[in-house]
C-alpha cells in the first residue's frame, strides 16, 4: 500500500483499504500469540492477518492467512494467490455466536504453535487447524477494500511446550 494508507491517532491504527497492501513486522515469528481489536468504521470490507510470510514482500505474498473479512473473520488457509496451497478451516457457527457488529470492536487472538493455528473471536474458538505449510516468518496486516481500524495490537512470543517444561 501507499505510505499514507495508515495513521495512528489516540492509540488506534486507522487504515484505508485503498490501495490494497499490507504492513509487516521486520522480525520473524514462529510460536506466538497475536492479539488485536479490529473494527470497520464505515462499510464492511476485507483484510487479513498474514502469518509466516515467505520470500520477498509483494502484494499477495506466500503465507498462511487468517481471514480479516468481517463475514469470515478467523478462517485460516494457505494463500493460493501467493502460490501456497492447502485446505481452508472455518467454523461459521462459532463465528456467528461470537461476532459483534462490524462497527464495534471485535477481539481476535491468533495462536501459532509449530504450524498449528488456533483463532479466537471475542474469546470463542473459531478454528484449530494444521499443521500448515509454513511455521515461521514475518507477520503482516492486510488492507483491502474498506477503512479498517486496529487497537491493542500485540505479539507475545510463546516458546514450544517442551521448552516451557524445562
Coordinates of C-alpha atoms in Angstrom, one line a residue:
X1 CA 0.0 0.0 0.0
X2 CA 0.9 3.7 -0.1
X3 CA 2.8 5.1 2.8
X4 CA -0.1 7.3 3.8
X5 CA -2.6 4.4 3.9
X6 CA -2.4 4.2 7.7
X7 CA -2.2 6.7 10.5
X8 CA -2.1 6.4 14.3
X9 CA -4.5 8.6 16.3
X10 CA -5.3 8.1 20.0
X11 CA -3.8 4.6 20.1
X12 CA -5.9 3.5 17.1
X13 CA -4.3 2.5 13.8
X14 CA -6.6 3.8 11.1
X15 CA -6.1 2.4 7.6
X16 CA -7.6 3.0 4.3
X17 CA -8.4 -0.1 2.2
X18 CA -7.1 1.5 -0.9
X19 CA -4.7 0.8 -2.4
X20 CA -4.5 -2.9 -1.4
X21 CA -1.4 -3.9 0.5
X22 CA -0.1 -4.8 4.0
X23 CA 2.3 -3.7 6.7
X24 CA 4.5 -6.3 8.3
X25 CA 6.9 -7.0 11.1
X26 CA 10.6 -6.9 10.5
X27 CA 11.1 -9.8 12.8
X28 CA 10.3 -13.5 12.1
X29 CA 8.0 -15.2 14.5
X30 CA 7.3 -18.9 14.9
X31 CA 5.5 -19.7 18.2
X32 CA 3.4 -16.7 19.4
X33 CA 0.2 -15.2 20.4
X34 CA -1.1 -12.3 18.3
X35 CA -3.8 -10.2 19.8
X36 CA -5.7 -7.3 18.5
X37 CA -9.0 -5.5 18.3
X38 CA -10.5 -4.7 14.9
X39 CA -13.5 -2.8 13.5
X40 CA -14.8 -1.4 10.3
X41 CA -15.9 2.2 11.0
X42 CA -17.8 2.5 7.7
X43 CA -18.7 -0.1 5.2
X44 CA -17.8 -3.7 5.8
X45 CA -14.6 -4.7 4.0
X46 CA -11.8 -7.1 3.7
X47 CA -8.4 -7.6 5.3
X48 CA -6.3 -10.3 6.7
X49 CA -3.6 -11.4 9.0
X50 CA -0.7 -12.8 7.0
X51 CA 1.3 -15.3 9.0
X52 CA 4.7 -16.7 8.2
X53 CA 5.3 -14.6 5.1
X54 CA 7.8 -16.4 2.8
X55 CA 10.3 -14.8 0.4
X56 CA 10.3 -11.2 -0.7
X57 CA 7.4 -8.9 0.2
X58 CA 4.9 -8.5 -2.7
X59 CA 1.2 -7.5 -2.9
X60 CA 0.0 -11.1 -2.3
X61 CA 2.8 -12.9 -0.5
X62 CA 3.1 -16.6 0.0
X63 CA 1.9 -17.2 3.6
X64 CA -0.8 -18.6 5.9
X65 CA -3.8 -16.2 6.2
X66 CA -6.2 -15.7 9.0
X67 CA -9.2 -14.1 7.2
X68 CA -9.9 -10.5 8.2
X69 CA -13.1 -10.1 6.1
X70 CA -15.9 -9.4 8.5
X71 CA -18.1 -12.2 7.3
X72 CA -15.3 -14.8 7.6
X73 CA -13.2 -13.4 10.5
X74 CA -10.9 -16.0 11.9
X75 CA -11.0 -18.5 8.9
X76 CA -7.5 -20.0 8.3
X77 CA -5.9 -21.0 4.9
X78 CA -2.7 -21.0 2.9
X79 CA -2.9 -18.2 0.3
X80 CA -3.4 -19.6 -3.2
X81 CA -2.7 -16.2 -4.7
X82 CA 0.8 -16.3 -3.1
X83 CA 1.4 -19.7 -4.5
X84 CA 0.7 -21.7 -1.3
X85 CA -1.9 -24.4 -1.3
X86 CA -3.9 -26.2 1.3
X87 CA -7.4 -26.6 2.7
X88 CA -9.4 -23.9 4.5
X89 CA -10.6 -24.3 8.1
X90 CA -13.7 -22.5 9.4
X91 CA -16.4 -22.7 12.0
X92 CA -19.1 -20.3 10.8
X93 CA -21.5 -21.3 13.6
X94 CA -19.0 -20.3 16.3
X95 CA -18.3 -17.1 14.5
X96 CA -22.0 -16.2 14.3
X97 CA -22.2 -16.7 18.1
X98 CA -19.1 -14.6 18.8
X99 CA -19.1 -11.8 16.4
X100 CA -20.2 -8.2 17.2
X101 CA -21.4 -5.7 14.7
X102 CA -18.7 -4.6 12.2
X103 CA -18.6 -1.0 13.6
X104 CA -17.9 -2.3 17.1
X105 CA -14.6 -3.6 18.3
X106 CA -14.1 -7.4 17.8
X107 CA -11.1 -9.0 19.6
X108 CA -9.1 -11.5 17.7
X109 CA -6.5 -13.9 19.2
X110 CA -4.2 -15.9 16.9
X111 CA -2.1 -18.7 18.4
X112 CA 0.7 -20.2 16.4
X113 CA 2.5 -23.2 17.7
X114 CA 4.7 -25.4 15.4
X115 CA 2.5 -24.8 12.4
X116 CA -0.8 -25.3 14.2
X117 CA -3.0 -22.2 14.2
X118 CA -5.9 -21.5 16.6
X119 CA -8.1 -18.4 16.3
X120 CA -10.4 -17.0 18.9
X121 CA -13.0 -14.3 18.2
X122 CA -14.2 -12.4 21.4
X123 CA -13.0 -15.4 23.4
X124 CA -14.8 -18.1 21.3
X125 CA -12.6 -20.6 19.4
X126 CA -13.2 -20.3 15.7
X127 CA -10.5 -22.6 14.3
X128 CA -7.9 -25.1 15.4
X129 CA -6.0 -26.2 12.3
X130 CA -2.8 -27.5 11.0
X131 CA -0.1 -28.2 10.7
X132 CA 0.2 -25.7 7.9
X133 CA 2.9 -25.5 5.2
X134 CA 4.8 -22.6 6.8
X135 CA 5.7 -22.4 10.5
X136 CA 7.7 -19.2 10.8
X137 CA 8.1 -15.8 9.1
X138 CA 7.1 -12.1 9.4
X139 CA 3.5 -11.3 10.3
X140 CA 1.5 -8.8 8.1
X141 CA -1.7 -6.9 8.5
X142 CA -3.5 -6.8 5.1
X143 CA -5.7 -3.9 4.0
X144 CA -8.1 -4.5 1.2
X145 CA -11.2 -2.6 0.1
X146 CA -12.5 -0.6 3.1
X147 CA -11.5 1.6 6.0
X148 CA -10.4 -0.6 9.0
X149 CA -9.1 0.2 12.4
X150 CA -7.0 -1.7 14.9
X151 CA -6.1 -1.2 18.6
X152 CA -4.3 -3.1 21.3
X153 CA -2.1 -4.8 18.7
X154 CA 0.5 -7.0 20.4
X155 CA 2.6 -10.1 19.7
X156 CA 3.9 -12.3 22.5
X157 CA 6.5 -14.9 21.6
X158 CA 5.5 -18.2 23.0
X159 CA 8.1 -21.0 23.3
X160 CA 7.1 -24.5 22.4
X161 CA 5.6 -26.5 25.3
X162 CA 8.7 -28.7 25.6
X163 CA 10.9 -25.6 26.2
X164 CA 8.5 -24.3 28.8
X165 CA 8.7 -27.5 30.7
X166 CA 12.4 -27.2 31.3

